[in-house]
PDB file of C-alpha atoms in Angstrom:
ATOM      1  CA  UNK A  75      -7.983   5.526 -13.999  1.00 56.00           C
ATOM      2  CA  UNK A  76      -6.779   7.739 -11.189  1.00 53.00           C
ATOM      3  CA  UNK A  77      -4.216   6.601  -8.969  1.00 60.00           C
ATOM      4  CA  UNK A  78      -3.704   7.311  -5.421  1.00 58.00           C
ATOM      5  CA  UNK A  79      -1.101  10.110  -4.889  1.00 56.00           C
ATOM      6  CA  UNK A  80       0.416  12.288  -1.905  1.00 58.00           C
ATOM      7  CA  UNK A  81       1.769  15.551  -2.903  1.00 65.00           C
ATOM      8  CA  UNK A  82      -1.676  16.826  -3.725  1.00 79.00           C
ATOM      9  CA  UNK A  83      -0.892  16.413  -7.643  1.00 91.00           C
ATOM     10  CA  UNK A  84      -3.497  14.118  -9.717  1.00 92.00           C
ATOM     11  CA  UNK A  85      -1.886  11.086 -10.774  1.00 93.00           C
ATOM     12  CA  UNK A  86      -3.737   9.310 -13.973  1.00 94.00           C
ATOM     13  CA  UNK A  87      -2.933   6.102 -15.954  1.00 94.00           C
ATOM     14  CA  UNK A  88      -3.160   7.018 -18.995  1.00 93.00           C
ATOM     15  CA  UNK A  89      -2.419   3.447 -20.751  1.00 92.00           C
ATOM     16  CA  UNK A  90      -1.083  -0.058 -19.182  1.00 91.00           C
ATOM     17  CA  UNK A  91       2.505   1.590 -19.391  1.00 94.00           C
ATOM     18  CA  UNK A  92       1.885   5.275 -18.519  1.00 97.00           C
ATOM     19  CA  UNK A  93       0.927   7.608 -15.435  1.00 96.00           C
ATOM     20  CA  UNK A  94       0.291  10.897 -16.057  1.00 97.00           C
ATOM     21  CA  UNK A  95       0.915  14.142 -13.008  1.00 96.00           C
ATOM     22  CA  UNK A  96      -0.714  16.876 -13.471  1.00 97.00           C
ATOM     23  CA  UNK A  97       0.054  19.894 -11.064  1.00 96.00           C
ATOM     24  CA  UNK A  98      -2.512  20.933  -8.447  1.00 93.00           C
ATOM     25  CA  UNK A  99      -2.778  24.403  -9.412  1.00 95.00           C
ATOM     26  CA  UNK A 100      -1.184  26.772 -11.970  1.00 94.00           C
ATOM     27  CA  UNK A 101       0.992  28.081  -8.990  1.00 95.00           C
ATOM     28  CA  UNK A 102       2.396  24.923  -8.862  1.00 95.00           C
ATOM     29  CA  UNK A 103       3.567  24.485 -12.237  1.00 96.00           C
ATOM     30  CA  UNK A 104       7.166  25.624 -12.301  1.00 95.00           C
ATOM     31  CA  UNK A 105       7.900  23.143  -8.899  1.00 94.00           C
ATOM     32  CA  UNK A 106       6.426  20.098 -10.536  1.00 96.00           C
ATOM     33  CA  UNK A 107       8.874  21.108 -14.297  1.00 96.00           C
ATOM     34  CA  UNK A 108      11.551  21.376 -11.450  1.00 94.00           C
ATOM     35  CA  UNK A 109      10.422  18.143 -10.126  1.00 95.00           C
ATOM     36  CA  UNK A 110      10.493  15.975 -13.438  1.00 96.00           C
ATOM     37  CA  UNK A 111      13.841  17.950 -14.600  1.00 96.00           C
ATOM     38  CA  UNK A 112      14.945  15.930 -11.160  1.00 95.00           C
ATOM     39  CA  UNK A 113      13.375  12.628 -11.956  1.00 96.00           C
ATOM     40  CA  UNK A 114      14.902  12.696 -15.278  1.00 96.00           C
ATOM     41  CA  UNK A 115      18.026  13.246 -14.170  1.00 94.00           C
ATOM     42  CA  UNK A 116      18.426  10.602 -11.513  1.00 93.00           C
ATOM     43  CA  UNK A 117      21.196   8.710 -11.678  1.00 88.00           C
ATOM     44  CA  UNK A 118      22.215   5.845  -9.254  1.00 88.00           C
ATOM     45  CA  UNK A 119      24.154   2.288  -9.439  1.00 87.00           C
ATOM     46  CA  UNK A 120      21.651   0.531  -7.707  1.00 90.00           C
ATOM     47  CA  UNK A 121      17.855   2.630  -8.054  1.00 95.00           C
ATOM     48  CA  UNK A 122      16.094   3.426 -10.633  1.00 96.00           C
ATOM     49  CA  UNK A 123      13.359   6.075 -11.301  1.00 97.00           C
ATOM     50  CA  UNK A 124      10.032   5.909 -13.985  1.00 97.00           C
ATOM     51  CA  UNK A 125      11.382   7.174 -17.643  1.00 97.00           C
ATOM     52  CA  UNK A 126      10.070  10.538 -18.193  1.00 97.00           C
ATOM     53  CA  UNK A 127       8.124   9.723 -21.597  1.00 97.00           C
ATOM     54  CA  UNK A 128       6.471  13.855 -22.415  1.00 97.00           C
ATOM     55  CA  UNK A 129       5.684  16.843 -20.482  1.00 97.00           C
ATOM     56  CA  UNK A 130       3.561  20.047 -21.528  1.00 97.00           C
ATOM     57  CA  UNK A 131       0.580  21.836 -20.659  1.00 97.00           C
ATOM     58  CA  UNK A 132      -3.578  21.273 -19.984  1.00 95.00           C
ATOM     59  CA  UNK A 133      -5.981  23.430 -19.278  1.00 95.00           C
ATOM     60  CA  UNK A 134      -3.254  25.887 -17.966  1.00 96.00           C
ATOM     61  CA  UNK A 135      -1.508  23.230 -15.660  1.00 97.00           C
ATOM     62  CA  UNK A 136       1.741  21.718 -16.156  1.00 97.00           C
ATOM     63  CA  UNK A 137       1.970  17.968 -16.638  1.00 97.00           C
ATOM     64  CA  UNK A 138       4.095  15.362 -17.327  1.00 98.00           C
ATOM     65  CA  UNK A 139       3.875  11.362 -18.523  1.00 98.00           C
ATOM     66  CA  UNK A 140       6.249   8.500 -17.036  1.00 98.00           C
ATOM     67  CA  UNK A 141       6.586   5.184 -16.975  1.00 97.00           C
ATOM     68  CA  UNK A 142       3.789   3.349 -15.219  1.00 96.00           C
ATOM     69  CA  UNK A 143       5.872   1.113 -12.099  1.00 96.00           C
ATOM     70  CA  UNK A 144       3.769  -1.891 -11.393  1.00 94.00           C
ATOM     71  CA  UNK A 145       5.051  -2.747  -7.558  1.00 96.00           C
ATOM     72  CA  UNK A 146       4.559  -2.018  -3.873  1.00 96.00           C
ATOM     73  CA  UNK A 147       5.246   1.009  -1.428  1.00 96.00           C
ATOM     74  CA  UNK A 148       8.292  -0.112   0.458  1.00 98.00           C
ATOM     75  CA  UNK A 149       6.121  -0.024   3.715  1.00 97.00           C
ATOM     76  CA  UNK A 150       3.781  -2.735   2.052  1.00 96.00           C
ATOM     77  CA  UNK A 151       7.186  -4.308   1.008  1.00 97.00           C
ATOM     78  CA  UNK A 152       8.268  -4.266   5.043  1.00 96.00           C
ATOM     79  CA  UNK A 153       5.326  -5.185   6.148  1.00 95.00           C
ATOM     80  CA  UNK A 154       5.215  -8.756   4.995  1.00 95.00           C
ATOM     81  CA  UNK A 155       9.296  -9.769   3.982  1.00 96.00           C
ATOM     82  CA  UNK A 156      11.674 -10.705   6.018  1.00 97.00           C
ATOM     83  CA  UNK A 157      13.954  -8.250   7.570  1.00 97.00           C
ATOM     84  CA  UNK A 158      16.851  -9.901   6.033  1.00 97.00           C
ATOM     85  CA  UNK A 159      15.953  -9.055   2.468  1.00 97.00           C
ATOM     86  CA  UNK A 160      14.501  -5.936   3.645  1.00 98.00           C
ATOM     87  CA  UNK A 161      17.462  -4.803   4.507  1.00 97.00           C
ATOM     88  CA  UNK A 162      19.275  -5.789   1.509  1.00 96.00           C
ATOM     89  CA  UNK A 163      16.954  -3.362  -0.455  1.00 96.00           C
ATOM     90  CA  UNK A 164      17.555  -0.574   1.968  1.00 97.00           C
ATOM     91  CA  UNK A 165      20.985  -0.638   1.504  1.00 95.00           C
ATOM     92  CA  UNK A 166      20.429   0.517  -1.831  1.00 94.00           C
ATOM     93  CA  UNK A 167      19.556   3.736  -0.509  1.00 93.00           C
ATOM     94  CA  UNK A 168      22.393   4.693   1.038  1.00 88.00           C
ATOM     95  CA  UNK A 169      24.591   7.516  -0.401  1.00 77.00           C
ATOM     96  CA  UNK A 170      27.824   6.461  -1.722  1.00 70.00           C
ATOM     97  CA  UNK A 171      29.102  10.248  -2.058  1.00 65.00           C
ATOM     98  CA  UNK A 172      32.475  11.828  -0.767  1.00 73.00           C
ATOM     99  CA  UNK A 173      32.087  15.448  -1.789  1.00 90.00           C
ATOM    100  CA  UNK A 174      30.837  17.559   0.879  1.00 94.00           C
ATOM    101  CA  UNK A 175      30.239  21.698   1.622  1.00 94.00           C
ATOM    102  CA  UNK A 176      29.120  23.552   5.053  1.00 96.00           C
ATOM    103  CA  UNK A 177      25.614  24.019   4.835  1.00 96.00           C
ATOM    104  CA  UNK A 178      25.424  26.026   8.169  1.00 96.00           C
ATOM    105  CA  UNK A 179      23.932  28.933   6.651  1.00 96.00           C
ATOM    106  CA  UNK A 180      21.001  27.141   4.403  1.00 96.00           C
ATOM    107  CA  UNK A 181      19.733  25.399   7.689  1.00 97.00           C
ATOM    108  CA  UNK A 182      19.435  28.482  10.143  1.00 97.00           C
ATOM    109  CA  UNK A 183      17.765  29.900   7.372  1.00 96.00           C
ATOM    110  CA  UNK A 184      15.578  27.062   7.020  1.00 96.00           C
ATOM    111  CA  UNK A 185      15.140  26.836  10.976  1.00 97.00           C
ATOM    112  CA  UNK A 186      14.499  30.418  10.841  1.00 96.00           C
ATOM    113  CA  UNK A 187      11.009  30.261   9.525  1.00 95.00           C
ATOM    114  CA  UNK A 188       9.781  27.095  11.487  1.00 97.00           C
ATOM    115  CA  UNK A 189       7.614  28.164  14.822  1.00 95.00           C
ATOM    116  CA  UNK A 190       8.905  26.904  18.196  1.00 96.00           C
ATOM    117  CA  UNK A 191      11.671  24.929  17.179  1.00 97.00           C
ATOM    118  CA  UNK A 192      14.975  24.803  19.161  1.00 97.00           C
ATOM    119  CA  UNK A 193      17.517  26.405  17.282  1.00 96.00           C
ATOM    120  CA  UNK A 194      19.854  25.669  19.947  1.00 96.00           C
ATOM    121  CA  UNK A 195      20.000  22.231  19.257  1.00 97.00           C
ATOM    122  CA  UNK A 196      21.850  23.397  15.374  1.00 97.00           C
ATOM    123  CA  UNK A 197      25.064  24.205  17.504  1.00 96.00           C
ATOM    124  CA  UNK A 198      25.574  20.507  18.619  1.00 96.00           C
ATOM    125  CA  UNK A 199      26.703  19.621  15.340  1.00 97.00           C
ATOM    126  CA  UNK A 200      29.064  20.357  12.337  1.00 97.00           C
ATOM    127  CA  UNK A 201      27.365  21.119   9.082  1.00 97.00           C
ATOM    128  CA  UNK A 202      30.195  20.135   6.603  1.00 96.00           C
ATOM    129  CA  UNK A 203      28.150  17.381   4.950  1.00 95.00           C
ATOM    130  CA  UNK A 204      28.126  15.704   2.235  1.00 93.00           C
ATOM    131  CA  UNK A 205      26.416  17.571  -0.886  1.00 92.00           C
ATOM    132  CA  UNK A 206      25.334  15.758  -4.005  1.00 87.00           C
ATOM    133  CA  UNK A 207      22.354  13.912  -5.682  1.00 86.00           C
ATOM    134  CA  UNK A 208      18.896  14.022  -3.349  1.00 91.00           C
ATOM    135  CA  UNK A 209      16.019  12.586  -3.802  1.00 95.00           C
ATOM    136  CA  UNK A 210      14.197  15.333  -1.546  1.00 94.00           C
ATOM    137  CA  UNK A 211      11.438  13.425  -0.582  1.00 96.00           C
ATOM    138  CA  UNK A 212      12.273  10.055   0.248  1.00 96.00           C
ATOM    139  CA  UNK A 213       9.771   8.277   2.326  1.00 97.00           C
ATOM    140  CA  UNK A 214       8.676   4.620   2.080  1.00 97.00           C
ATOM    141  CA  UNK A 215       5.469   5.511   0.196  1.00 96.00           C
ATOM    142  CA  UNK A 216       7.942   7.147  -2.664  1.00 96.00           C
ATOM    143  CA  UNK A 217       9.782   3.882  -2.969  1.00 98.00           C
ATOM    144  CA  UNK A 218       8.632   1.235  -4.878  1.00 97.00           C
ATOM    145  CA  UNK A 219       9.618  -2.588  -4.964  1.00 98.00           C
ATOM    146  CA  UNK A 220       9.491  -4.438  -8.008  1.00 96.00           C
ATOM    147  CA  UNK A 221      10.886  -7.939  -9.184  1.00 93.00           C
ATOM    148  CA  UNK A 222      13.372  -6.904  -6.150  1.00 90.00           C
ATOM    149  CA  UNK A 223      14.600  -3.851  -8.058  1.00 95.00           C
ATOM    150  CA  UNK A 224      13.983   0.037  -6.664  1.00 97.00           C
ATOM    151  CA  UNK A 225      12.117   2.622  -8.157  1.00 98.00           C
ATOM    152  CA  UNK A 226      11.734   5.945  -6.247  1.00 97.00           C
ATOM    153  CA  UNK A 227       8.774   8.470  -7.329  1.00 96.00           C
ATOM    154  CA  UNK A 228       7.694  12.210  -6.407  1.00 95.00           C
ATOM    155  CA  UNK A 229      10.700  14.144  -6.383  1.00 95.00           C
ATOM    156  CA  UNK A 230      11.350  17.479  -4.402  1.00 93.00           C
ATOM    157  CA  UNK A 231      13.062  20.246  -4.240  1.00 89.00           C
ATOM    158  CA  UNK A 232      15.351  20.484  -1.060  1.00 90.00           C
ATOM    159  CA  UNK A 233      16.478  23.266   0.759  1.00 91.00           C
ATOM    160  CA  UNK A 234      20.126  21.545   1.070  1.00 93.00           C
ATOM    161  CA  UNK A 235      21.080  18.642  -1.581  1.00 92.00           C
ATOM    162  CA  UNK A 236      22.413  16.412   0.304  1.00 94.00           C
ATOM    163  CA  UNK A 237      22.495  12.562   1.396  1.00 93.00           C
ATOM    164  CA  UNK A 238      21.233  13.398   4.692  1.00 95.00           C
ATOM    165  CA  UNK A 239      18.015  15.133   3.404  1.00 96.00           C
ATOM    166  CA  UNK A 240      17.046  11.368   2.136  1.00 96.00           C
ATOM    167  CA  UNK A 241      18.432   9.700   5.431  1.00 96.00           C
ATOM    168  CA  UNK A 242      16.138  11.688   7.624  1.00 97.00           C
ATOM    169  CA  UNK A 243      13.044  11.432   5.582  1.00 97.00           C
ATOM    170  CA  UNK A 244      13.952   7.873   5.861  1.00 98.00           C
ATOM    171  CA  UNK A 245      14.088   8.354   9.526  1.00 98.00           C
ATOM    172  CA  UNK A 246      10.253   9.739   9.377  1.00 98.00           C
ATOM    173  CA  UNK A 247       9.214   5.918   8.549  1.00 98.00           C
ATOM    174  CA  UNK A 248      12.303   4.194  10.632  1.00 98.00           C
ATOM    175  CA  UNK A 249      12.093   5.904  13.868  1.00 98.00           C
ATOM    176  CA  UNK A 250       8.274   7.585  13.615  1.00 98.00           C
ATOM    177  CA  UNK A 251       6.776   5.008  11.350  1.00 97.00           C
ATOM    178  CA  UNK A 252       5.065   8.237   9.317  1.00 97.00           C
ATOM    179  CA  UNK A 253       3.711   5.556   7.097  1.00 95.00           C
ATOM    180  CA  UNK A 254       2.092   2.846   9.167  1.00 96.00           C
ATOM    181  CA  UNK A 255       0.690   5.712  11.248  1.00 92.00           C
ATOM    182  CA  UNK A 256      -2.837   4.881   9.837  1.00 91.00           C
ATOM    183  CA  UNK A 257      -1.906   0.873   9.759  1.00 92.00           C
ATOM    184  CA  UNK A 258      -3.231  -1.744  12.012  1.00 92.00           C
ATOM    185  CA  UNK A 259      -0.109  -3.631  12.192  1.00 94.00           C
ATOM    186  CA  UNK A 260       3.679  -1.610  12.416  1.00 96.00           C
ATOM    187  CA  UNK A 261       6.597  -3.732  11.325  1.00 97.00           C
ATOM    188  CA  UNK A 262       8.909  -2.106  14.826  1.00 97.00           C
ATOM    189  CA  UNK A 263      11.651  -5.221  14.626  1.00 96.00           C
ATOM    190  CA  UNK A 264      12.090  -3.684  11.009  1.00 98.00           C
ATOM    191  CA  UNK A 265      11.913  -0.216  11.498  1.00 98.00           C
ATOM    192  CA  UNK A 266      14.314  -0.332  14.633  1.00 97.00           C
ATOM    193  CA  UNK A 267      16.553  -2.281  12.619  1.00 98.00           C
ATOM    194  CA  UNK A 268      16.845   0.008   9.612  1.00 98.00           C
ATOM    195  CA  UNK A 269      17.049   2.906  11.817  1.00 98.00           C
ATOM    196  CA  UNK A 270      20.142   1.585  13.154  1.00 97.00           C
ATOM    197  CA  UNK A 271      21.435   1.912   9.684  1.00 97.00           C
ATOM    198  CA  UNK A 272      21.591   5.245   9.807  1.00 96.00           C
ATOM    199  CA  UNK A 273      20.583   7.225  12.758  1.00 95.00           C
ATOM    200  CA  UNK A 274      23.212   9.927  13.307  1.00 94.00           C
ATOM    201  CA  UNK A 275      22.472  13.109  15.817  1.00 97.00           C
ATOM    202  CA  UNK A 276      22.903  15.640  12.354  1.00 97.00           C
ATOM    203  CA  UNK A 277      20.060  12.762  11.319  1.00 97.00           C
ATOM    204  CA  UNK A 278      17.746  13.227  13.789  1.00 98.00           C
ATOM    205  CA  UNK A 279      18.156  17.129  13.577  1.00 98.00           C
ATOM    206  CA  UNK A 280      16.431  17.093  10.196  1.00 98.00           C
ATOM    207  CA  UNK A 281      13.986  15.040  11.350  1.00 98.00           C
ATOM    208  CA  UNK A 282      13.006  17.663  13.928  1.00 98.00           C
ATOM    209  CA  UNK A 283      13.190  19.897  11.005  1.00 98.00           C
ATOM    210  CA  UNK A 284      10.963  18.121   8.502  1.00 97.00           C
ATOM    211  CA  UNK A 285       8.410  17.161  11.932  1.00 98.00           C
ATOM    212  CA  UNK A 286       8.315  21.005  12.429  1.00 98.00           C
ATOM    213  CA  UNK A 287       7.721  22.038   8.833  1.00 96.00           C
ATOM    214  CA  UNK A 288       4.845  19.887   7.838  1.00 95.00           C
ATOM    215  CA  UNK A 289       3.308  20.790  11.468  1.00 96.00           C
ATOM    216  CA  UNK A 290       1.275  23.872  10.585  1.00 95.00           C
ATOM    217  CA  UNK A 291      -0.422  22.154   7.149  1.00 92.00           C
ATOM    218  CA  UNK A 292      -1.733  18.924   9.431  1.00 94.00           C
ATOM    219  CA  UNK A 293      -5.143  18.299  11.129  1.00 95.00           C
ATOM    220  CA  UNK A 294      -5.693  17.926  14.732  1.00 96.00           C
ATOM    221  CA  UNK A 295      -5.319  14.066  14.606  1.00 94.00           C
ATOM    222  CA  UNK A 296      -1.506  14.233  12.767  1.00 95.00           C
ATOM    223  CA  UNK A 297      -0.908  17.210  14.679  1.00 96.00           C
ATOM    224  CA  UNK A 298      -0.959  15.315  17.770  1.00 96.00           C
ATOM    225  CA  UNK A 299       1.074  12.149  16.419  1.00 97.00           C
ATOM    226  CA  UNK A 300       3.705  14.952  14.761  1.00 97.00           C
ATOM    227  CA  UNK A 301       4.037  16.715  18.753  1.00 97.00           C
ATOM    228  CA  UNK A 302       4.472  13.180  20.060  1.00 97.00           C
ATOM    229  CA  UNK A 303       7.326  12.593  17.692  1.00 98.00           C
ATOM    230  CA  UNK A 304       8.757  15.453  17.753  1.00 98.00           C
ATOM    231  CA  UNK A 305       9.051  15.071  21.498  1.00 98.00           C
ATOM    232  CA  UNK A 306      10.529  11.551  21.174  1.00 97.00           C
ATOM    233  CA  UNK A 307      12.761  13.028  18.067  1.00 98.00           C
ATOM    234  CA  UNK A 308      14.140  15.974  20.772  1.00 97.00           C
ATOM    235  CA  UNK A 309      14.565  13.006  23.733  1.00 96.00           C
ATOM    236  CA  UNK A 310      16.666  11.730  21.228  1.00 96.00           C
ATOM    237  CA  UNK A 311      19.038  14.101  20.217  1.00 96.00           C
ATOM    238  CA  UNK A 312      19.275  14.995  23.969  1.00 92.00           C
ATOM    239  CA  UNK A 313      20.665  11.159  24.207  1.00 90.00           C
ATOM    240  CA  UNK A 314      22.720  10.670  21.518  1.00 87.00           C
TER     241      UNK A 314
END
């Protein structure tokens, strides 16, 4: 059975307990290794990620088996659950970490290759943050919610490790509702809510960042909805 997937990887169940991801291409094999070195690694008091069962290689592609999560997306989740016990979950997410490192240098960097955006807006902020275990990807369509317990899935590699990597992808569902964009109904109580958790101006500065990366791979039709956000997302920071 295939399962549905986002990263462009093919997801397969393999058995009742087992999904296997296969990398897109052979150019993608070393970042999806990377990827379940990550997943395996994952530690955290309160979230869990799928057991990494086997890894190797097919038909020239990397691929590796995991246990199979039997839940729902954590937009599904907010969709239908109150906001008090969706906010008890979320919680879980947040970063407990004290370490932290300047990180000036990675982000220019990063902002360096991204078309049109304001680079200006870097200097309103210190980039001593904190540094430590990231997710890299963590969107409400990588969570899952199961018997109340979290499991996050797809793992990335980040161009800065760090807490607030998480909290702005976070802030592409709270704040631009990235996952209900296709929905008929958009939980906004929720989502304004959970954004109040932890919107932060460095916050929202990601979020412009992550907005502008993904901007160039999107059709017309997310291309528009990323420029409205982005705008709103700018507004923002301009506010805060």
């Amino acid at each position: 059975m295939i399962l549905k997937g986002h990263s462009g990887c093919s997801l397969e169940l393999v058995n009742k307990n087992t999904v296997r991801k296969t990398s897109k291409d052979n150019s993608y094999n070393t970042r999806l290794l990377a990827q379940m070195g990550k997943q395996e690694k994952f530690c955290h008091p309160t979230v869990r990620a799928p057991r990494v069962f086997d890894y190797g290689m097919k038909n020239g592609l990397a691929y590796f088996d995991m246990e199979y999560v039997r839940g729902v997306s954590f937009s599904e989740f907010c969709s239908y659950t109150s906001y008090r016990k969706v906010e008890k979950l979320f919680c879980k997410l947040l970063p407990t970490e004290t370490q932290t490192r300047c990180c000036r240098d990675e982000i220019i960097k990063k902002c360096s290759f991204l078309e049109g955006f304001p680079s200006q807006l870097l200097e309103l902020v210190s980039w001593e943050i904190p540094v430590g275990e990231c997710h890299g990807d963590l969107t409400f369509e990588n969570i899952i919610v199961k018997d109340n317990s979290l499991y996050v899935i797809d793992f990335l590699d980040s161009f800065v490790e760090s807490s607030l990597i998480d909290q702005s992808k976070l802030m592409q569902d709270t704040f631009c509702a990235w996952s209900f964009k296709d929905s008929n109904y958009v939980p906004w109580h929720h989502l304004y809510m959970l954004n109040s958790l932890i919107q932060d101006k460095r916050n929202y500065i990601l979020l412009l960042i992550h907005l502008y990366r993904i901007l160039p791979y999107s059709n017309e039709t997310t291309k528009k909805f990323i420029k409205c956000k982005i705008l709103n997302v700018t507004n923002k920071i301009e506010m805060f």
